[in-house]
Short mmCIF file of C-alpha atoms in Angstrom, two decimals:
data_model
loop_
_atom_site.label_atom_id
_atom_site.label_comp_id
_atom_site.label_asym_id
_atom_site.label_seq_id
_atom_site.Cartn_x
_atom_site.Cartn_y
_atom_site.Cartn_z
CA MET X 1 25.15 0.22 -9.13
CA ILE X 2 23.83 -2.20 -6.50
CA VAL X 3 26.36 -4.55 -4.92
CA ALA X 4 25.07 -7.51 -2.95
CA LEU X 5 27.35 -8.03 0.05
CA ILE X 6 26.61 -11.49 1.37
CA ASP X 7 26.65 -11.55 5.16
CA TYR X 8 26.93 -15.14 6.37
CA LYS X 9 28.24 -14.03 9.78
CA ALA X 10 31.90 -14.63 8.97
CA GLY X 11 33.42 -11.50 10.37
CA ASN X 12 32.65 -7.85 10.39
CA LEU X 13 31.66 -6.23 7.10
CA THR X 14 32.08 -2.60 8.13
CA SER X 15 35.34 -2.12 6.25
CA VAL X 16 34.11 -3.64 2.99
CA ARG X 17 30.91 -1.63 3.25
CA LYS X 18 32.89 1.57 3.84
CA ALA X 19 35.22 0.98 0.90
CA LEU X 20 32.33 0.24 -1.47
CA ALA X 21 30.48 3.31 -0.27
CA ALA X 22 33.59 5.41 -0.89
CA LEU X 23 33.57 4.12 -4.46
CA GLY X 24 29.95 5.16 -4.88
CA ALA X 25 28.28 1.75 -4.82
CA GLU X 26 24.91 1.12 -3.24
CA ILE X 27 25.09 -1.86 -0.90
CA LEU X 28 22.46 -4.52 -0.51
CA THR X 29 22.70 -7.17 2.20
CA PRO X 30 20.51 -9.99 0.88
CA ASP X 31 18.39 -11.88 3.41
CA SER X 32 17.68 -14.71 1.01
CA PRO X 33 19.06 -15.96 -2.32
CA ALA X 34 16.09 -14.39 -4.14
CA ASP X 35 17.34 -10.90 -3.17
CA LEU X 36 20.32 -11.41 -5.49
CA ASP X 37 18.05 -10.70 -8.47
CA ARG X 38 18.35 -6.99 -7.70
CA ALA X 39 22.14 -6.94 -7.63
CA ASP X 40 24.48 -5.74 -10.38
CA ALA X 41 27.44 -7.41 -8.68
CA ILE X 42 27.94 -9.91 -5.87
CA ILE X 43 30.66 -9.90 -3.21
CA VAL X 44 31.30 -12.79 -0.83
CA PRO X 45 33.57 -11.41 1.93
CA GLY X 46 34.52 -13.21 5.11
CA VAL X 47 37.24 -14.02 7.58
CA GLY X 48 37.54 -16.92 9.92
CA HIS X 49 36.75 -20.61 9.66
CA PHE X 50 35.71 -22.30 6.41
CA GLU X 51 32.92 -23.97 8.41
CA ALA X 52 31.12 -20.60 8.36
CA THR X 53 30.59 -20.91 4.60
CA ALA X 54 28.22 -23.81 5.34
CA ALA X 55 25.62 -21.04 5.83
CA LEU X 56 25.82 -20.57 2.06
CA ASP X 57 23.69 -23.62 1.34
CA ALA X 58 22.52 -25.15 -1.92
CA GLY X 59 19.97 -22.36 -2.37
CA TRP X 60 22.72 -19.73 -2.30
CA HIS X 61 24.97 -21.84 -4.54
CA SER X 62 22.33 -22.13 -7.24
CA ALA X 63 21.20 -18.49 -6.98
CA ILE X 64 24.79 -17.26 -7.28
CA ARG X 65 25.47 -19.58 -10.22
CA SER X 66 22.34 -18.44 -12.00
CA ARG X 67 23.21 -14.76 -11.49
CA LEU X 68 26.68 -15.50 -12.88
CA ALA X 69 25.08 -17.12 -15.90
CA ALA X 70 23.03 -13.95 -16.32
CA GLY X 71 26.24 -11.88 -16.49
CA VAL X 72 26.49 -10.62 -12.91
CA PRO X 73 30.13 -10.62 -11.71
CA LEU X 74 31.19 -12.25 -8.45
CA LEU X 75 34.08 -11.34 -6.15
CA GLY X 76 35.25 -13.50 -3.25
CA ILE X 77 37.41 -11.86 -0.60
CA CYS X 78 39.67 -13.85 1.77
CA LEU X 79 37.51 -16.72 3.04
CA GLY X 80 35.12 -15.77 0.22
CA GLN X 81 37.87 -16.47 -2.31
CA GLN X 82 38.61 -19.86 -0.75
CA TRP X 83 34.90 -20.66 -1.02
CA LEU X 84 35.12 -20.25 -4.82
CA PHE X 85 37.23 -23.45 -4.88
CA GLU X 86 35.98 -26.99 -4.33
CA GLY X 87 36.55 -26.96 -0.60
CA SER X 88 39.10 -26.59 2.17
CA ASP X 89 40.99 -28.89 4.52
CA GLU X 90 39.76 -26.58 7.27
CA ALA X 91 36.22 -28.01 7.01
CA PRO X 92 36.44 -31.02 4.68
CA ASP X 93 32.71 -31.72 4.68
CA VAL X 94 31.66 -28.24 3.56
CA PRO X 95 31.58 -27.85 -0.22
CA GLY X 96 32.81 -24.65 -1.83
CA LEU X 97 31.10 -23.13 -4.87
CA GLY X 98 33.57 -25.05 -7.01
CA VAL X 99 33.99 -22.62 -9.90
CA PHE X 100 37.77 -23.06 -9.51
CA PRO X 101 39.44 -26.46 -9.26
CA GLY X 102 41.25 -27.75 -6.20
CA ARG X 103 41.06 -27.50 -2.45
CA CYS X 104 42.45 -24.97 0.01
CA VAL X 105 45.22 -26.12 2.35
CA LYS X 106 46.81 -24.80 5.53
CA LEU X 107 50.03 -22.79 5.43
CA ASP X 108 52.76 -24.85 7.03
CA PRO X 109 54.81 -23.04 9.71
CA ALA X 110 57.62 -25.60 9.33
CA ARG X 111 58.25 -24.36 5.79
CA GLY X 112 59.39 -20.95 6.98
CA LEU X 113 62.95 -21.58 7.94
CA MET X 114 64.30 -22.23 4.48
CA ASP X 115 62.11 -19.85 2.56
CA ASP X 116 62.81 -16.88 4.77
CA ARG X 117 66.47 -17.23 3.78
CA ALA X 118 65.66 -15.91 0.33
CA PRO X 119 68.34 -13.85 -1.41
CA GLY X 120 68.31 -10.28 -0.22
CA ALA X 121 66.93 -11.14 3.21
CA ARG X 122 69.79 -10.40 5.55
CA TYR X 123 67.85 -10.46 8.77
CA PRO X 124 68.24 -13.46 11.05
CA VAL X 125 65.56 -16.08 10.70
CA PRO X 126 63.17 -16.67 13.57
CA GLY X 127 62.45 -20.26 14.52
CA SER X 128 59.76 -20.73 11.92
CA LEU X 129 57.26 -19.08 9.65
CA LYS X 130 54.45 -17.23 11.41
CA VAL X 131 50.99 -18.54 10.71
CA PRO X 132 48.50 -16.91 10.31
CA HIS X 133 50.05 -14.91 7.51
CA VAL X 134 49.38 -11.36 8.71
CA GLY X 135 50.54 -8.21 7.01
CA TRP X 136 51.51 -6.71 3.68
CA ASN X 137 52.88 -8.96 0.97
CA ALA X 138 53.53 -8.67 -2.76
CA LEU X 139 51.16 -9.68 -5.55
CA LYS X 140 53.34 -11.18 -8.27
CA GLN X 141 51.30 -11.01 -11.43
CA THR X 142 51.26 -13.96 -13.79
CA THR X 143 51.30 -13.57 -17.56
CA ARG X 144 47.53 -14.06 -17.78
CA SER X 145 45.56 -10.91 -18.47
CA SER X 146 43.42 -9.64 -15.62
CA ARG X 147 40.64 -7.10 -15.46
CA LEU X 148 40.86 -6.97 -11.66
CA LEU X 149 44.56 -6.06 -11.75
CA ALA X 150 44.25 -3.47 -14.52
CA GLY X 151 46.46 -0.50 -13.61
CA VAL X 152 47.88 -2.28 -10.54
CA GLN X 153 51.69 -2.40 -10.49
CA ASP X 154 53.37 -5.79 -10.47
CA GLU X 155 54.57 -6.63 -6.94
CA ALA X 156 52.19 -4.10 -5.41
CA GLN X 157 51.55 -5.04 -1.79
CA ALA X 158 48.25 -5.94 -0.19
CA TYR X 159 47.10 -6.68 3.36
CA PHE X 160 46.61 -10.35 4.23
CA THR X 161 45.34 -12.15 7.30
CA HIS X 162 44.69 -15.89 6.86
CA SER X 163 46.00 -19.39 7.56
CA TYR X 164 44.62 -21.32 4.60
CA VAL X 165 45.48 -20.77 0.95
CA ALA X 166 43.97 -21.53 -2.42
CA PRO X 167 45.86 -23.73 -4.88
CA ASP X 168 47.46 -22.48 -8.06
CA SER X 169 45.32 -23.09 -11.14
CA ASP X 170 44.67 -21.73 -14.62
CA ALA X 171 42.69 -18.99 -12.90
CA THR X 172 45.67 -17.59 -10.97
CA VAL X 173 46.49 -14.02 -12.00
CA ALA X 174 48.71 -13.19 -9.03
CA ILE X 175 50.84 -15.30 -6.72
CA THR X 176 52.05 -14.47 -3.23
CA GLU X 177 54.60 -16.38 -1.19
CA HIS X 178 54.57 -17.15 2.48
CA GLY X 179 56.72 -20.23 2.82
CA VAL X 180 54.85 -21.62 -0.16
CA PRO X 181 53.51 -19.82 -3.22
CA PHE X 182 49.73 -19.56 -3.35
CA ALA X 183 47.01 -17.98 -5.50
CA SER X 184 46.45 -14.48 -4.12
CA VAL X 185 44.30 -13.23 -7.00
CA VAL X 186 42.17 -15.50 -9.18
CA GLU X 187 40.03 -14.60 -12.12
CA HIS X 188 38.08 -16.39 -14.80
CA GLY X 189 35.35 -14.74 -16.83
CA LEU X 190 33.09 -12.98 -14.34
CA VAL X 191 34.45 -14.70 -11.25
CA PHE X 192 37.16 -12.94 -9.23
CA GLY X 193 38.88 -13.74 -5.97
CA ALA X 194 41.35 -12.01 -3.66
CA GLN X 195 42.98 -13.80 -0.74
CA PHE X 196 43.91 -10.46 0.84
CA HIS X 197 41.61 -7.64 1.94
CA PRO X 198 41.30 -5.05 -0.84
CA GLU X 199 39.25 -2.89 1.53
CA LYS X 200 42.31 -2.70 3.84
CA SER X 201 45.01 -2.50 1.17
CA GLY X 202 45.16 1.23 0.59
CA GLU X 203 45.14 2.59 -2.97
CA THR X 204 46.05 -0.81 -4.46
CA GLY X 205 42.98 -2.43 -2.95
CA LEU X 206 40.64 0.41 -3.83
CA LYS X 207 41.86 0.26 -7.43
CA MET X 208 40.94 -3.42 -7.60
CA LEU X 209 37.50 -2.85 -6.10
CA ARG X 210 36.98 -0.05 -8.61
CA ASN X 211 38.03 -2.41 -11.41
CA PHE X 212 35.53 -4.99 -10.17
CA LEU X 213 32.71 -2.43 -10.12
CA GLU X 214 33.65 -1.41 -13.64
CA VAL X 215 33.18 -4.99 -14.86
CA ALA X 216 29.64 -4.79 -13.50
CA MET J 1 58.02 -12.02 1.13
CA LEU J 2 55.97 -10.74 4.02
CA SER J 3 56.86 -7.15 4.87
CA LYS J 4 57.80 -6.02 8.33
CA ARG J 5 55.05 -3.65 9.41
CA ILE J 6 55.47 -0.11 10.69
CA ILE J 7 52.58 0.85 12.92
CA ALA J 8 51.83 4.34 14.17
CA CYS J 9 50.13 4.76 17.50
CA LEU J 10 47.88 7.71 18.21
CA ASP J 11 47.49 8.26 21.93
CA VAL J 12 44.17 9.97 22.12
CA ARG J 13 42.48 11.78 24.99
CA ASP J 14 39.13 13.52 24.61
CA GLY J 15 39.34 13.24 20.85
CA GLN J 16 42.82 14.79 20.61
CA VAL J 17 46.24 13.24 20.08
CA VAL J 18 48.15 13.90 23.28
CA LYS J 19 51.70 12.97 22.28
CA GLY J 20 53.84 14.80 19.83
CA ILE J 21 51.90 18.04 19.82
CA ASN J 22 53.73 21.21 18.81
CA PHE J 23 56.55 19.61 16.85
CA GLU J 24 57.81 21.72 14.05
CA GLY J 25 56.19 21.37 10.67
CA LEU J 26 53.07 19.76 12.02
CA ARG J 27 49.84 21.52 11.44
CA ASN J 28 46.99 20.64 13.74
CA ALA J 29 48.87 17.70 15.26
CA GLY J 30 46.19 17.27 17.86
CA ASP J 31 43.64 16.03 15.35
CA PRO J 32 43.79 12.23 14.99
CA ALA J 33 42.10 12.18 11.58
CA GLU J 34 44.62 14.69 10.23
CA LEU J 35 47.58 12.70 11.55
CA ALA J 36 46.10 9.44 10.27
CA ARG J 37 45.71 10.99 6.83
CA ARG J 38 49.32 12.16 6.79
CA TYR J 39 50.69 8.83 7.97
CA ASN J 40 48.62 7.04 5.35
CA VAL J 41 50.05 9.20 2.58
CA GLU J 42 53.52 8.56 4.01
CA GLY J 43 53.00 4.81 3.76
CA ILE J 44 52.23 3.71 7.31
CA ASP J 45 51.12 0.06 7.30
CA GLU J 46 48.65 0.20 10.11
CA LEU J 47 47.27 2.52 12.78
CA VAL J 48 46.50 2.01 16.44
CA ILE J 49 44.29 4.41 18.34
CA LEU J 50 44.93 4.14 22.03
CA ASP J 51 42.45 5.80 24.34
CA VAL J 52 44.64 6.90 27.21
CA THR J 53 41.78 7.97 29.43
CA ALA J 54 39.28 5.30 28.54
CA THR J 55 36.84 6.13 31.26
CA LEU J 56 33.24 5.17 30.80
CA GLU J 57 31.99 8.70 30.04
CA LYS J 58 34.65 9.12 27.38
CA ARG J 59 33.49 6.10 25.38
CA ARG J 60 31.24 8.07 23.10
CA THR J 61 33.96 10.61 22.31
CA MET J 62 36.21 7.66 21.51
CA ALA J 63 33.70 6.04 19.17
CA ARG J 64 33.37 9.35 17.33
CA THR J 65 37.15 9.64 17.02
CA VAL J 66 37.45 6.09 15.70
CA ALA J 67 34.62 6.63 13.23
CA THR J 68 36.18 9.86 11.95
CA VAL J 69 39.60 8.29 11.49
CA ALA J 70 38.19 5.08 9.96
CA LYS J 71 36.01 6.94 7.49
CA GLU J 72 38.70 7.64 4.95
CA LEU J 73 41.37 5.18 5.99
CA PHE J 74 41.70 1.99 3.98
CA ILE J 75 44.46 0.29 5.97
CA PRO J 76 44.05 -1.79 9.14
CA LEU J 77 42.96 0.13 12.22
CA ALA J 78 43.23 -1.21 15.77
CA VAL J 79 41.67 0.35 18.82
CA GLY J 80 42.73 -0.17 22.41
CA GLY J 81 42.76 1.32 25.86
CA GLY J 82 40.33 0.28 28.55
CA ILE J 83 38.49 -2.34 26.51
CA ALA J 84 37.16 -4.49 29.32
CA SER J 85 34.22 -6.39 27.90
CA GLU J 86 32.62 -7.74 24.76
CA GLU J 87 30.41 -4.65 24.74
CA ASP J 88 33.43 -2.33 24.71
CA ALA J 89 34.94 -4.34 21.87
CA ALA J 90 31.67 -4.29 19.95
CA ALA J 91 31.51 -0.48 20.26
CA ALA J 92 35.03 -0.18 18.82
CA VAL J 93 34.28 -2.59 15.97
CA GLU J 94 31.01 -0.85 15.21
CA ALA J 95 32.84 2.47 15.01
CA GLY J 96 35.15 1.01 12.36
CA ALA J 97 38.00 -0.76 14.17
CA ASP J 98 39.36 -3.82 12.37
CA LYS J 99 41.06 -5.06 15.51
CA VAL J 100 40.65 -4.50 19.21
CA SER J 101 43.56 -4.52 21.60
CA ILE J 102 42.91 -5.84 25.08
CA ASN J 103 45.34 -5.70 27.99
CA SER J 104 44.36 -5.63 31.68
CA ALA J 105 40.97 -7.18 31.00
CA ALA J 106 42.56 -10.12 29.22
CA VAL J 107 44.84 -10.85 32.18
CA ALA J 108 41.93 -10.55 34.61
CA ASN J 109 39.64 -12.61 32.44
CA PRO J 110 41.52 -14.66 29.82
CA SER J 111 38.26 -16.11 28.51
CA LEU J 112 37.58 -12.65 27.01
CA VAL J 113 40.28 -13.48 24.44
CA THR J 114 38.47 -16.69 23.57
CA SER J 115 35.05 -15.10 23.30
CA LEU J 116 36.26 -12.16 21.19
CA ALA J 117 38.15 -14.51 18.87
CA ARG J 118 35.03 -16.60 18.46
CA ARG J 119 32.88 -13.55 17.78
CA TYR J 120 35.15 -11.55 15.46
CA GLY J 121 37.85 -14.01 14.41
CA SER J 122 41.43 -14.17 15.68
CA GLN J 123 42.55 -11.57 13.14
CA ALA J 124 40.53 -9.00 15.09
CA VAL J 125 42.00 -9.77 18.52
CA VAL J 126 45.27 -8.21 19.65
CA VAL J 127 46.47 -9.05 23.15
CA ALA J 128 48.59 -6.22 24.49
CA ILE J 129 51.21 -7.20 27.07
CA ASP J 130 53.13 -4.64 29.14
CA ALA J 131 56.18 -6.27 30.66
CA LYS J 132 59.56 -5.61 32.22
CA LEU J 133 62.62 -7.51 33.32
CA GLU J 134 62.20 -9.21 36.69
CA GLY J 135 65.26 -11.24 37.58
CA ASN J 136 65.59 -13.83 34.84
CA ARG J 137 62.18 -13.40 33.30
CA PHE J 138 59.86 -10.71 31.93
CA GLY J 139 57.01 -9.95 34.30
CA VAL J 140 53.57 -8.85 33.10
CA TYR J 141 52.09 -5.65 34.50
CA VAL J 142 48.59 -4.24 34.12
CA ARG J 143 46.84 -0.93 34.70
CA SER J 144 49.26 1.07 32.54
CA GLY J 145 52.26 -0.74 33.92
CA SER J 146 51.50 0.01 37.56
CA THR J 147 50.36 -3.36 38.86
CA PRO J 148 52.42 -6.57 38.77
CA THR J 149 50.48 -9.72 37.94
CA GLY J 150 53.07 -12.33 38.83
CA ARG J 151 52.77 -13.71 35.31
CA ASP J 152 55.57 -14.39 32.89
CA ALA J 153 55.28 -12.58 29.53
CA VAL J 154 56.40 -15.55 27.44
CA GLU J 155 54.01 -17.90 29.17
CA TRP J 156 51.10 -15.39 28.99
CA ALA J 157 51.76 -14.73 25.28
CA ARG J 158 51.59 -18.49 24.63
CA GLU J 159 48.31 -18.77 26.51
CA ALA J 160 46.85 -15.76 24.68
CA ALA J 161 47.81 -17.33 21.34
CA ASP J 162 46.26 -20.66 22.38
CA ARG J 163 43.08 -18.83 23.35
CA GLY J 164 42.78 -17.33 19.88
CA ALA J 165 44.67 -14.03 19.93
CA GLY J 166 45.73 -13.08 16.42
CA GLU J 167 48.67 -10.89 17.41
CA ILE J 168 50.65 -9.86 20.47
CA LEU J 169 51.40 -6.17 21.07
CA LEU J 170 54.39 -6.30 23.40
CA THR J 171 55.38 -3.10 25.21
CA SER J 172 58.51 -2.82 27.28
CA ILE J 173 57.87 -0.83 30.44
CA ASP J 174 61.64 -0.47 30.93
CA LYS J 175 62.07 1.07 27.49
CA ASP J 176 58.85 3.01 27.02
CA GLY J 177 59.50 6.72 26.62
CA THR J 178 63.29 6.35 26.81
CA ARG J 179 63.99 6.53 23.05
CA SER J 180 66.91 4.18 23.76
CA GLY J 181 65.74 1.35 21.50
CA PHE J 182 63.28 -1.52 21.73
CA ASP J 183 63.74 -4.27 24.32
CA LEU J 184 65.39 -6.76 21.99
CA PRO J 185 65.83 -9.74 24.35
CA MET J 186 62.22 -9.54 25.51
CA THR J 187 60.81 -9.14 22.00
CA ALA J 188 62.87 -12.05 20.71
CA ALA J 189 61.90 -14.27 23.63
CA VAL J 190 58.18 -13.71 23.06
CA SER J 191 58.38 -13.79 19.26
CA ARG J 192 60.21 -17.12 19.26
CA ALA J 193 57.71 -18.59 21.72
CA VAL J 194 54.55 -18.00 19.69
CA SER J 195 53.53 -18.66 16.10
CA ILE J 196 51.43 -15.49 15.84
CA PRO J 197 52.91 -12.09 14.90
CA VAL J 198 54.51 -9.98 17.61
CA ILE J 199 54.39 -6.19 17.47
CA ALA J 200 57.25 -4.57 19.38
CA SER J 201 56.56 -1.35 21.24
CA GLY J 202 58.39 0.99 23.57
CA GLY J 203 61.75 2.67 23.16
CA ALA J 204 61.85 3.68 19.49
CA GLY J 205 64.12 6.68 19.04
CA THR J 206 66.12 6.22 15.86
CA PHE J 207 65.69 4.40 12.56
CA SER J 208 68.32 1.86 13.53
CA HIS J 209 66.24 0.88 16.55
CA PHE J 210 63.68 -0.42 14.06
CA SER J 211 66.19 -2.44 12.07
CA ASP J 212 67.47 -3.90 15.35
CA VAL J 213 64.04 -5.01 16.48
CA PHE J 214 63.30 -6.66 13.11
CA THR J 215 66.63 -8.51 13.11
CA GLU J 216 67.87 -9.23 16.62
CA GLY J 217 64.42 -8.75 18.14
CA CYS J 218 62.64 -11.07 15.67
CA ALA J 219 59.66 -8.70 15.64
CA ASP J 220 57.02 -8.96 12.91
CA ALA J 221 55.95 -5.34 13.32
CA ALA J 222 57.10 -2.30 15.25
CA LEU J 223 54.95 0.37 16.79
CA ALA J 224 55.84 3.90 17.75
CA ALA J 225 54.10 7.16 18.51
CA SER J 226 56.18 10.30 18.97
CA VAL J 227 59.10 9.21 16.78
CA PHE J 228 56.94 9.78 13.70
CA HIS J 229 56.38 13.41 14.67
CA PHE J 230 60.08 14.24 14.38
CA SER J 231 59.96 15.07 10.72
CA GLU J 232 57.37 15.46 8.05
CA HIS J 233 58.64 12.39 6.22
CA ALA J 234 59.64 10.12 9.10
CA VAL J 235 57.60 7.13 7.93
CA SER J 236 58.86 7.11 4.35
CA GLU J 237 62.43 7.84 5.48
CA LEU J 238 62.27 5.00 7.97
CA LYS J 239 61.06 2.61 5.30
CA ALA J 240 63.82 3.68 2.90
CA HIS J 241 66.33 3.04 5.71
CA LEU J 242 64.94 -0.44 6.39
CA ASP J 243 64.86 -1.28 2.69
CA ALA J 244 68.51 -0.31 2.38
CA GLN J 245 69.23 -2.70 5.27
CA GLY J 246 67.65 -5.58 3.33
CA ILE J 247 64.61 -5.68 5.59
CA PRO J 248 61.42 -6.29 3.62
CA VAL J 249 59.03 -3.35 3.87
CA ARG J 250 56.12 -2.03 1.86
CA LEU J 251 57.37 0.87 -0.25
CA ARG J 252 55.08 3.18 -2.12
#
């Protein structure tokens, strides 16, 4: 099993590499879109600014789309998931891959005050919601079936660190709330996305990576 | 809802954990990888490895320790202690750290925060602040709490956040090692002043200290070292306690 881990210089890939290695995958870091021909699965990781995805130019877009058409599954992690949508307010001129509809928007700190007063939360409310959204939060599964979430408990928690979020769409298979609800896991056909870091989310995350490798 | 994080700190010297050794029921407590494994099973949310010697010649030992711990750990791992330059940070990241924690070097050279955030992203940059009450403000100290800087903790936390820090690790010098509870006024003051998460540290002694720091102290995460050595199940018991208090935590 060869997994292409696309390094477009958006953050450090050590953790993703380590998790994939632990699951027995062989990792390929493609230098050019043509290298994707050798891959059984493609992962677009990434943290940081959406601008960084500009490195994934038209050549990468078309190579990734053609591998998808050939039956090779694709997983976007964090910024990589956002890139699967049409674009992001963070870098309005940079197009995403556009396999999912809609644009990514910034979490709004002003929304925190009301939402943190949810039933059951008895702790006093700080001035506002913290953004970036950093830490463990629940994945509330939707009614749509998901291969990525197979065997993952509803409301299982995963580790997030991000400021922008993907919109809800027909592809949403799990929702997470941080002031606003957003798509934390998306899936359609062979395209999968996780807003959190499965490689940092303990057993829950490893299970999802294992599920992804099984699709391939 | 976002969970409040419980972070375990391993104070490491020459590849061995130096706090909490010899507590009952702990086999091989001096081995950081062994402790990390146990905490992970118990449901710890994150680990910090703090190199308490952090001299130049110890760097390689440290990198080996980090690599060993990181190898089988799939939760966030931060590394701190004596990180003074981009090169030091790079060595920690290369060894498997997801975040680096910088303290004295950030005060001496605040642009290090900016350059590390640019290179690794804000999520990888933790600015550690050691502070204590000085009249009507909280003064920042460096060099393991020995040297006053004349800076105000709230103001420095704001600057660090503006420069791209992803989190603030706030340690109370007054409370550290006392087991008398976290410094609630200081934690709340800093947490309310910045939009990034604040990790409270120093003073943890009982489970209720943690609920206090998440409520009154407005902390986003709490860090402790020796308190987790008290019993074999301290982490899971702590989380059950917090859950019963209505504080959102990750349960397993």
